Amino acid sequence: MSENRQQDTSVQAVTPRRRLLTAAALVPLLAGAGASAACAGTPRRTGPHHPDRDQPDHQDGPHRIGHPDPLRPAPTKAADWSDVLKALGLPGSMVRDEYLHARAPRNDLHVVSYDVKVTSGLALGSHVAFVRYEDGSTLAMGDLTVTEGELQKVSDTLQARGIAQTALHKHLLAHSPDVWWIHVHAHGHDAVAIARGVRAALDRTGTPPVKPGRPPAKPPLDLDTRQLDATLGTKGSNDGGLYKAVFHRRETVIDDGMLMPRGLGASTAFNFQPLGGGKAAINGDFVMVAEEVQKVLKALRRGGISLVELHNHGLTEEPRLFFTHFWAVGDAVELAKALRSALDVTNVVPGGGGGGGDA
């Protein structure tokens, strides 16, 4: 990793916030920091996949001021989350023994955008992840899909339960009925109470029950998945009849003194909904640092992909992350080429087709 940093300094672009952190480290008397040194951020590297550095180093990366030793996730098993799943009323799955992930598809909604019937997998699903930390506390974060009529009731319920709303935004352009997405965030030592709060918010929506059991069927994909894999530089997956590809930020991400598991809250996700004849509707989002935002937006528009939203998902993460949702309909491989051109200006590593791309 250190050798790669020396080779890649010509493409490093340090954000103003990182300059401030570095300045504080170089002037300890003014910062009142004694002789401690600040951690420098990982140099930005372009391209979605490089075999010699596919494993990000959680020892490296920026630390927030006041949090020189971030809390680290504690390994857990599915059995450790049984009470949480019971309170959620949802089935869940483990991601790399690092965190629990649970989904609640909005199969009750019949949403149309630009004459495309949007499936729950493409854009209409709530989800939440739970991470246990070494001090015994739990972090929960996720995204709730709500209709406009449900929005205020859900917001009031979240606030009453002490669950923060960190983003309120759209994933789709013109669509009917109107749907909104709320990013949620909670941290505390009572994981079950957090789960009950999320459940209470879901109960203010028309989200149908999700019964545990076998995973949903995977209909054959009417897409050239080999060509999509080759174009995007990763192995996608069949996620309930959609082609899905996920990429994770290489940097260590720290949120309010907590080290984030790889990919959680810091993923780029592409969803392709087959429309027949090799065509697809695509939706998803890019995760970016500030220096990458304009490059990504320009690359998407050059490829004929519509921009939906530019926003943050969190409030306190370092490095500061931005997300843009997109939409397009057309030849799936050509759209993948346009996505790849935008992907190449971000500092990501392939994350496969699943696991952690939702949050």
Tab-separated table of C-alpha atoms in Angstrom:
chain	number	residue	atom	x	y	z
A	1	MET	CA	0.000	0.000	0.000
A	2	SER	CA	2.772	2.537	0.914
A	3	GLU	CA	4.572	1.872	-2.384
A	4	ASN	CA	1.333	2.509	-4.263
A	5	ARG	CA	0.876	5.794	-2.427
A	6	GLN	CA	4.314	6.997	-3.534
A	7	GLN	CA	3.537	6.062	-7.114
A	8	ASP	CA	0.105	7.703	-7.078
A	9	THR	CA	0.889	11.092	-5.528
A	10	SER	CA	0.557	12.770	-8.940
A	11	VAL	CA	-3.183	12.034	-8.961
A	12	GLN	CA	-3.803	12.879	-5.313
A	13	ALA	CA	-6.193	15.773	-4.736
A	14	VAL	CA	-6.495	16.697	-1.082
A	15	THR	CA	-9.765	18.179	0.061
A	16	PRO	CA	-9.781	21.470	2.014
A	17	ARG	CA	-10.911	19.611	5.139
A	18	ARG	CA	-7.927	17.267	4.913
A	19	ARG	CA	-5.621	20.278	4.501
A	20	LEU	CA	-6.988	21.631	7.754
A	21	LEU	CA	-6.381	18.305	9.488
A	22	THR	CA	-2.826	18.199	8.175
A	23	ALA	CA	-2.200	21.798	9.247
A	24	ALA	CA	-3.463	21.003	12.733
A	25	ALA	CA	-0.998	18.121	12.949
A	26	LEU	CA	1.934	20.297	11.830
A	27	VAL	CA	1.200	23.034	14.373
A	28	PRO	CA	0.537	21.096	17.606
A	29	LEU	CA	1.035	24.133	19.845
A	30	LEU	CA	-1.817	25.993	18.149
A	31	ALA	CA	-3.975	22.880	18.074
A	32	GLY	CA	-3.144	21.957	21.676
A	33	ALA	CA	-2.331	18.471	20.514
A	34	GLY	CA	1.083	17.911	22.079
A	35	ALA	CA	3.269	15.691	19.962
A	36	SER	CA	0.534	13.547	18.436
A	37	ALA	CA	0.411	13.259	14.652
A	38	ALA	CA	-2.696	13.330	12.512
A	39	CYS	CA	-3.432	10.512	10.131
A	40	ALA	CA	-3.254	11.428	6.457
A	41	GLY	CA	-5.987	10.286	4.065
A	42	THR	CA	-5.409	7.565	1.513
A	43	PRO	CA	-4.363	8.993	-1.880
A	44	ARG	CA	-7.158	8.953	-4.425
A	45	ARG	CA	-6.716	6.278	-7.044
A	46	THR	CA	-8.693	5.977	-10.219
A	47	GLY	CA	-10.221	2.877	-11.727
A	48	PRO	CA	-12.708	0.420	-10.272
A	49	HIS	CA	-10.399	-2.548	-9.796
A	50	HIS	CA	-6.702	-3.180	-9.230
A	51	PRO	CA	-5.755	-6.703	-8.086
A	52	ASP	CA	-2.727	-5.471	-6.152
A	53	ARG	CA	-4.851	-3.333	-3.853
A	54	ASP	CA	-8.291	-4.905	-3.693
A	55	GLN	CA	-8.119	-5.152	0.111
A	56	PRO	CA	-8.527	-1.742	1.794
A	57	ASP	CA	-6.475	-1.180	4.933
A	58	HIS	CA	-8.670	-0.224	7.879
A	59	GLN	CA	-5.564	0.902	9.757
A	60	ASP	CA	-5.159	3.720	7.262
A	61	GLY	CA	-7.346	6.717	6.550
A	62	PRO	CA	-8.623	9.926	8.094
A	63	HIS	CA	-9.705	10.154	11.725
A	64	ARG	CA	-12.124	12.783	12.939
A	65	ILE	CA	-10.780	15.415	15.323
A	66	GLY	CA	-11.318	14.142	18.853
A	67	HIS	CA	-11.427	10.503	17.724
A	68	PRO	CA	-7.789	9.374	17.234
A	69	ASP	CA	-8.741	5.790	18.102
A	70	PRO	CA	-12.081	5.012	16.456
A	71	LEU	CA	-14.310	2.267	17.778
A	72	ARG	CA	-13.971	-0.876	15.699
A	73	PRO	CA	-16.734	-3.279	14.690
A	74	ALA	CA	-16.925	-6.517	16.665
A	75	PRO	CA	-17.469	-9.764	14.722
A	76	THR	CA	-20.974	-11.169	15.133
A	77	LYS	CA	-23.018	-14.144	13.966
A	78	ALA	CA	-26.646	-14.343	12.915
A	79	ALA	CA	-27.590	-15.785	16.302
A	80	ASP	CA	-26.327	-12.612	17.994
A	81	TRP	CA	-29.090	-10.654	16.285
A	82	SER	CA	-32.105	-12.877	16.944
A	83	ASP	CA	-33.732	-10.390	19.346
A	84	VAL	CA	-33.131	-7.533	16.912
A	85	LEU	CA	-34.713	-9.449	14.033
A	86	LYS	CA	-37.666	-10.348	16.218
A	87	ALA	CA	-38.177	-6.672	17.069
A	88	LEU	CA	-37.787	-5.676	13.424
A	89	GLY	CA	-40.202	-8.319	12.236
A	90	LEU	CA	-37.947	-8.915	9.239
A	91	PRO	CA	-35.605	-11.662	8.060
A	92	GLY	CA	-31.954	-10.673	7.823
A	93	SER	CA	-28.602	-11.884	6.592
A	94	MET	CA	-25.020	-11.395	7.707
A	95	VAL	CA	-22.497	-9.541	5.582
A	96	ARG	CA	-18.969	-10.919	6.081
A	97	ASP	CA	-19.729	-11.584	9.791
A	98	GLU	CA	-19.476	-7.798	10.212
A	99	TYR	CA	-23.054	-6.591	10.227
A	100	LEU	CA	-26.682	-7.606	9.924
A	101	HIS	CA	-28.655	-6.473	6.891
A	102	ALA	CA	-32.455	-6.613	6.637
A	103	ARG	CA	-34.726	-5.628	3.764
A	104	ALA	CA	-38.389	-4.652	3.540
A	105	PRO	CA	-39.434	-4.425	-0.147
A	106	ARG	CA	-42.321	-2.088	-1.002
A	107	ASN	CA	-44.144	-4.679	-3.095
A	108	ASP	CA	-47.367	-2.849	-2.248
A	109	LEU	CA	-46.420	0.107	-4.446
A	110	HIS	CA	-47.079	0.258	-8.167
A	111	VAL	CA	-44.779	3.021	-9.339
A	112	VAL	CA	-44.323	4.089	-12.949
A	113	SER	CA	-41.479	6.344	-14.100
A	114	TYR	CA	-41.184	7.360	-17.750
A	115	ASP	CA	-43.475	4.493	-18.778
A	116	VAL	CA	-41.378	1.948	-16.899
A	117	LYS	CA	-43.032	-0.052	-14.131
A	118	VAL	CA	-40.441	0.183	-11.360
A	119	THR	CA	-39.870	-3.055	-9.454
A	120	SER	CA	-39.147	-3.102	-5.731
A	121	GLY	CA	-35.615	-4.324	-6.436
A	122	LEU	CA	-34.811	-1.479	-8.795
A	123	ALA	CA	-35.700	1.360	-6.442
A	124	LEU	CA	-38.518	0.558	-4.029
A	125	GLY	CA	-37.126	-1.085	-0.939
A	126	SER	CA	-36.467	-0.146	2.670
A	127	HIS	CA	-33.417	-1.628	4.356
A	128	VAL	CA	-31.436	-1.281	7.565
A	129	ALA	CA	-28.043	-2.522	8.782
A	130	PHE	CA	-26.920	-3.157	12.375
A	131	VAL	CA	-23.257	-3.145	13.463
A	132	ARG	CA	-21.972	-4.180	16.899
A	133	TYR	CA	-18.921	-2.315	18.231
A	134	GLU	CA	-16.157	-3.285	20.615
A	135	ASP	CA	-17.707	-1.247	23.436
A	136	GLY	CA	-20.954	-3.212	23.143
A	137	SER	CA	-22.860	-0.418	21.416
A	138	THR	CA	-24.793	-0.824	18.166
A	139	LEU	CA	-24.982	1.412	15.111
A	140	ALA	CA	-27.994	1.193	12.805
A	141	MET	CA	-28.316	2.920	9.467
A	142	GLY	CA	-30.501	2.439	6.449
A	143	ASP	CA	-33.029	3.841	4.024
A	144	LEU	CA	-36.818	3.874	4.339
A	145	THR	CA	-39.040	4.085	1.266
A	146	VAL	CA	-42.210	6.068	1.984
A	147	THR	CA	-45.033	7.603	0.002
A	148	GLU	CA	-45.630	11.326	0.269
A	149	GLY	CA	-48.715	10.624	2.352
A	150	GLU	CA	-46.627	8.557	4.794
A	151	LEU	CA	-43.655	10.908	5.002
A	152	GLN	CA	-44.622	13.153	7.907
A	153	LYS	CA	-46.026	10.320	10.035
A	154	VAL	CA	-42.835	8.318	9.574
A	155	SER	CA	-40.701	11.365	10.371
A	156	ASP	CA	-42.624	12.007	13.595
A	157	THR	CA	-42.264	8.374	14.632
A	158	LEU	CA	-38.515	8.330	13.996
A	159	GLN	CA	-38.022	11.514	15.972
A	160	ALA	CA	-40.113	10.222	18.875
A	161	ARG	CA	-37.972	7.068	18.962
A	162	GLY	CA	-34.660	8.926	18.895
A	163	ILE	CA	-33.726	7.829	15.391
A	164	ALA	CA	-32.020	10.535	13.320
A	165	GLN	CA	-32.992	11.455	9.779
A	166	THR	CA	-29.805	12.184	7.862
A	167	ALA	CA	-31.240	12.569	4.358
A	168	LEU	CA	-34.607	13.121	2.716
A	169	HIS	CA	-34.506	12.743	-1.035
A	170	LYS	CA	-35.636	11.060	-4.251
A	171	HIS	CA	-34.275	8.069	-6.135
A	172	LEU	CA	-36.482	8.626	-9.189
A	173	LEU	CA	-37.413	11.532	-11.427
A	174	ALA	CA	-41.032	11.960	-12.576
A	175	HIS	CA	-43.002	9.082	-11.081
A	176	SER	CA	-46.420	8.238	-9.779
A	177	PRO	CA	-47.313	7.918	-6.986
A	178	ASP	CA	-44.807	10.238	-5.282
A	179	VAL	CA	-42.237	8.323	-3.235
A	180	TRP	CA	-39.519	9.640	-0.901
A	181	TRP	CA	-36.512	8.048	0.748
A	182	ILE	CA	-35.354	8.730	4.319
A	183	HIS	CA	-31.873	7.817	5.504
A	184	VAL	CA	-31.947	6.826	9.161
A	185	HIS	CA	-29.162	6.661	11.755
A	186	ALA	CA	-29.093	5.539	15.386
A	187	HIS	CA	-26.400	4.566	17.879
A	188	GLY	CA	-26.770	3.216	21.397
A	189	HIS	CA	-26.384	0.268	23.732
A	190	ASP	CA	-29.944	-1.036	23.323
A	191	ALA	CA	-30.056	-2.591	19.865
A	192	VAL	CA	-33.537	-3.999	20.413
A	193	ALA	CA	-34.911	-0.539	21.239
A	194	ILE	CA	-33.423	0.797	17.998
A	195	ALA	CA	-34.988	-2.089	16.084
A	196	ARG	CA	-38.357	-1.387	17.677
A	197	GLY	CA	-38.063	2.239	16.600
A	198	VAL	CA	-37.419	1.213	12.996
A	199	ARG	CA	-40.336	-1.215	13.186
A	200	ALA	CA	-42.618	1.526	14.517
A	201	ALA	CA	-41.667	3.716	11.547
A	202	LEU	CA	-42.327	0.887	9.081
A	203	ASP	CA	-45.706	0.340	10.715
A	204	ARG	CA	-46.694	3.887	9.691
A	205	THR	CA	-46.320	2.780	6.048
A	206	GLY	CA	-48.041	0.245	3.845
A	207	THR	CA	-44.933	-1.955	3.785
A	208	PRO	CA	-46.196	-5.555	3.514
A	209	PRO	CA	-44.993	-8.250	5.933
A	210	VAL	CA	-41.829	-10.091	4.950
A	211	LYS	CA	-41.903	-13.730	5.946
A	212	PRO	CA	-38.676	-15.584	6.701
A	213	GLY	CA	-37.935	-18.547	4.528
A	214	ARG	CA	-36.209	-19.326	1.297
A	215	PRO	CA	-34.666	-16.449	-0.637
A	216	PRO	CA	-36.856	-15.127	-3.456
A	217	ALA	CA	-36.622	-16.806	-6.827
A	218	LYS	CA	-34.088	-15.493	-9.325
A	219	PRO	CA	-35.716	-15.323	-12.769
A	220	PRO	CA	-33.297	-15.622	-15.677
A	221	LEU	CA	-31.788	-12.281	-16.648
A	222	ASP	CA	-32.632	-11.184	-20.183
A	223	LEU	CA	-29.313	-9.346	-20.384
A	224	ASP	CA	-25.796	-10.065	-21.620
A	225	THR	CA	-24.386	-10.418	-18.105
A	226	ARG	CA	-20.960	-11.529	-19.322
A	227	GLN	CA	-20.597	-8.339	-21.290
A	228	LEU	CA	-21.913	-6.292	-18.378
A	229	ASP	CA	-19.377	-7.922	-16.053
A	230	ALA	CA	-16.558	-7.249	-18.507
A	231	THR	CA	-17.616	-3.647	-19.038
A	232	LEU	CA	-18.015	-2.808	-15.362
A	233	GLY	CA	-14.970	-4.770	-14.234
A	234	THR	CA	-16.748	-6.851	-11.600
A	235	LYS	CA	-18.944	-9.916	-11.230
A	236	GLY	CA	-22.528	-8.790	-10.853
A	237	SER	CA	-25.335	-10.820	-9.348
A	238	ASN	CA	-28.910	-11.795	-10.072
A	239	ASP	CA	-30.807	-10.017	-7.302
A	240	GLY	CA	-34.395	-11.207	-7.675
A	241	GLY	CA	-34.401	-10.789	-11.446
A	242	LEU	CA	-32.229	-7.661	-11.572
A	243	TYR	CA	-28.577	-7.409	-12.451
A	244	LYS	CA	-26.755	-5.716	-9.589
A	245	ALA	CA	-23.148	-4.552	-9.213
A	246	VAL	CA	-21.631	-2.921	-6.134
A	247	PHE	CA	-18.393	-1.011	-5.511
A	248	HIS	CA	-16.961	0.164	-2.183
A	249	ARG	CA	-14.848	3.189	-1.304
A	250	ARG	CA	-11.204	2.294	-0.705
A	251	GLU	CA	-10.748	4.794	2.099
A	252	THR	CA	-11.349	4.036	5.727
A	253	VAL	CA	-14.634	5.754	6.615
A	254	ILE	CA	-15.181	6.952	10.177
A	255	ASP	CA	-18.567	8.194	11.347
A	256	ASP	CA	-18.674	10.029	14.688
A	257	GLY	CA	-15.705	8.074	16.015
A	258	MET	CA	-16.853	4.692	14.666
A	259	LEU	CA	-15.007	2.826	11.957
A	260	MET	CA	-17.463	1.704	9.281
A	261	PRO	CA	-17.348	-1.866	7.957
A	262	ARG	CA	-16.188	-1.918	4.358
A	263	GLY	CA	-18.931	-0.674	2.075
A	264	LEU	CA	-21.488	0.220	4.725
A	265	GLY	CA	-22.782	3.686	3.931
A	266	ALA	CA	-20.027	4.081	1.342
A	267	SER	CA	-21.028	2.079	-1.726
A	268	THR	CA	-21.764	2.706	-5.359
A	269	ALA	CA	-24.603	0.454	-6.526
A	270	PHE	CA	-25.917	-0.207	-10.041
A	271	ASN	CA	-29.279	-1.898	-10.648
A	272	PHE	CA	-30.357	-3.042	-14.128
A	273	GLN	CA	-34.011	-3.977	-14.614
A	274	PRO	CA	-34.365	-5.984	-17.860
A	275	LEU	CA	-36.940	-4.627	-20.311
A	276	GLY	CA	-36.442	-7.145	-23.116
A	277	GLY	CA	-34.288	-7.145	-26.218
A	278	GLY	CA	-31.135	-6.319	-24.282
A	279	LYS	CA	-32.632	-3.089	-22.940
A	280	ALA	CA	-32.749	-2.123	-19.285
A	281	ALA	CA	-33.843	0.589	-16.915
A	282	ILE	CA	-30.967	1.534	-14.636
A	283	ASN	CA	-31.103	3.152	-11.220
A	284	GLY	CA	-28.725	3.396	-8.296
A	285	ASP	CA	-26.201	5.813	-6.889
A	286	PHE	CA	-22.540	6.810	-6.910
A	287	VAL	CA	-20.591	7.498	-3.733
A	288	MET	CA	-18.029	10.285	-4.164
A	289	VAL	CA	-15.719	12.627	-2.326
A	290	ALA	CA	-15.987	16.316	-3.188
A	291	GLU	CA	-13.207	16.337	-5.774
A	292	GLU	CA	-14.964	13.602	-7.778
A	293	VAL	CA	-18.498	15.015	-7.895
A	294	GLN	CA	-18.296	17.193	-11.001
A	295	LYS	CA	-16.295	14.577	-12.908
A	296	VAL	CA	-18.956	11.942	-12.216
A	297	LEU	CA	-21.866	14.218	-13.115
A	298	LYS	CA	-20.234	15.203	-16.403
A	299	ALA	CA	-19.401	11.595	-17.293
A	300	LEU	CA	-22.966	10.479	-16.638
A	301	ARG	CA	-24.440	13.213	-18.796
A	302	ARG	CA	-21.968	12.503	-21.600
A	303	GLY	CA	-23.312	8.956	-21.542
A	304	GLY	CA	-26.919	10.120	-21.758
A	305	ILE	CA	-27.729	9.172	-18.148
A	306	SER	CA	-30.147	11.431	-16.279
A	307	LEU	CA	-29.184	12.938	-12.930
A	308	VAL	CA	-31.778	12.558	-10.169
A	309	GLU	CA	-30.305	13.801	-6.897
A	310	LEU	CA	-27.038	15.037	-5.391
A	311	HIS	CA	-26.930	14.822	-1.606
A	312	ASN	CA	-25.297	13.378	1.507
A	313	HIS	CA	-26.408	10.226	3.299
A	314	GLY	CA	-24.670	11.003	6.586
A	315	LEU	CA	-23.869	14.007	8.759
A	316	THR	CA	-20.453	13.405	10.321
A	317	GLU	CA	-18.531	10.893	8.202
A	318	GLU	CA	-14.896	11.358	7.220
A	319	PRO	CA	-14.030	11.654	4.448
A	320	ARG	CA	-17.168	13.643	3.599
A	321	LEU	CA	-19.201	11.604	1.126
A	322	PHE	CA	-21.659	12.716	-1.539
A	323	PHE	CA	-24.149	10.586	-3.461
A	324	THR	CA	-25.850	11.037	-6.803
A	325	HIS	CA	-28.795	8.971	-7.969
A	326	PHE	CA	-29.249	8.375	-11.687
A	327	TRP	CA	-31.761	7.004	-14.187
A	328	ALA	CA	-31.688	5.856	-17.799
A	329	VAL	CA	-33.409	3.466	-20.198
A	330	GLY	CA	-31.597	1.928	-23.152
A	331	ASP	CA	-29.237	-0.766	-24.326
A	332	ALA	CA	-27.842	-2.291	-21.146
A	333	VAL	CA	-24.266	-2.703	-22.366
A	334	GLU	CA	-24.091	0.853	-23.720
A	335	LEU	CA	-25.427	2.173	-20.417
A	336	ALA	CA	-22.821	0.086	-18.580
A	337	LYS	CA	-20.095	1.746	-20.652
A	338	ALA	CA	-21.376	5.158	-19.582
A	339	LEU	CA	-21.468	4.071	-15.940
A	340	ARG	CA	-17.914	2.726	-16.239
A	341	SER	CA	-16.610	6.062	-17.499
A	342	ALA	CA	-18.010	7.709	-14.374
A	343	LEU	CA	-16.830	4.887	-12.152
A	344	ASP	CA	-13.261	5.312	-13.349
A	345	VAL	CA	-12.936	8.761	-11.771
A	346	THR	CA	-13.874	7.475	-8.297
A	347	ASN	CA	-11.706	5.721	-5.724
A	348	VAL	CA	-13.568	2.426	-5.421
A	349	VAL	CA	-12.974	-1.311	-5.378
A	350	PRO	CA	-15.415	-3.959	-6.649
A	351	GLY	CA	-17.699	-5.275	-3.936
A	352	GLY	CA	-19.470	-7.910	-6.012
A	353	GLY	CA	-23.181	-8.080	-6.687
A	354	GLY	CA	-24.580	-7.924	-3.170
A	355	GLY	CA	-23.696	-7.392	0.458
A	356	GLY	CA	-23.784	-3.876	1.683
A	357	GLY	CA	-24.659	-2.052	-1.483
A	358	ASP	CA	-27.921	-0.801	-0.124
A	359	ALA	CA	-26.870	1.185	2.828
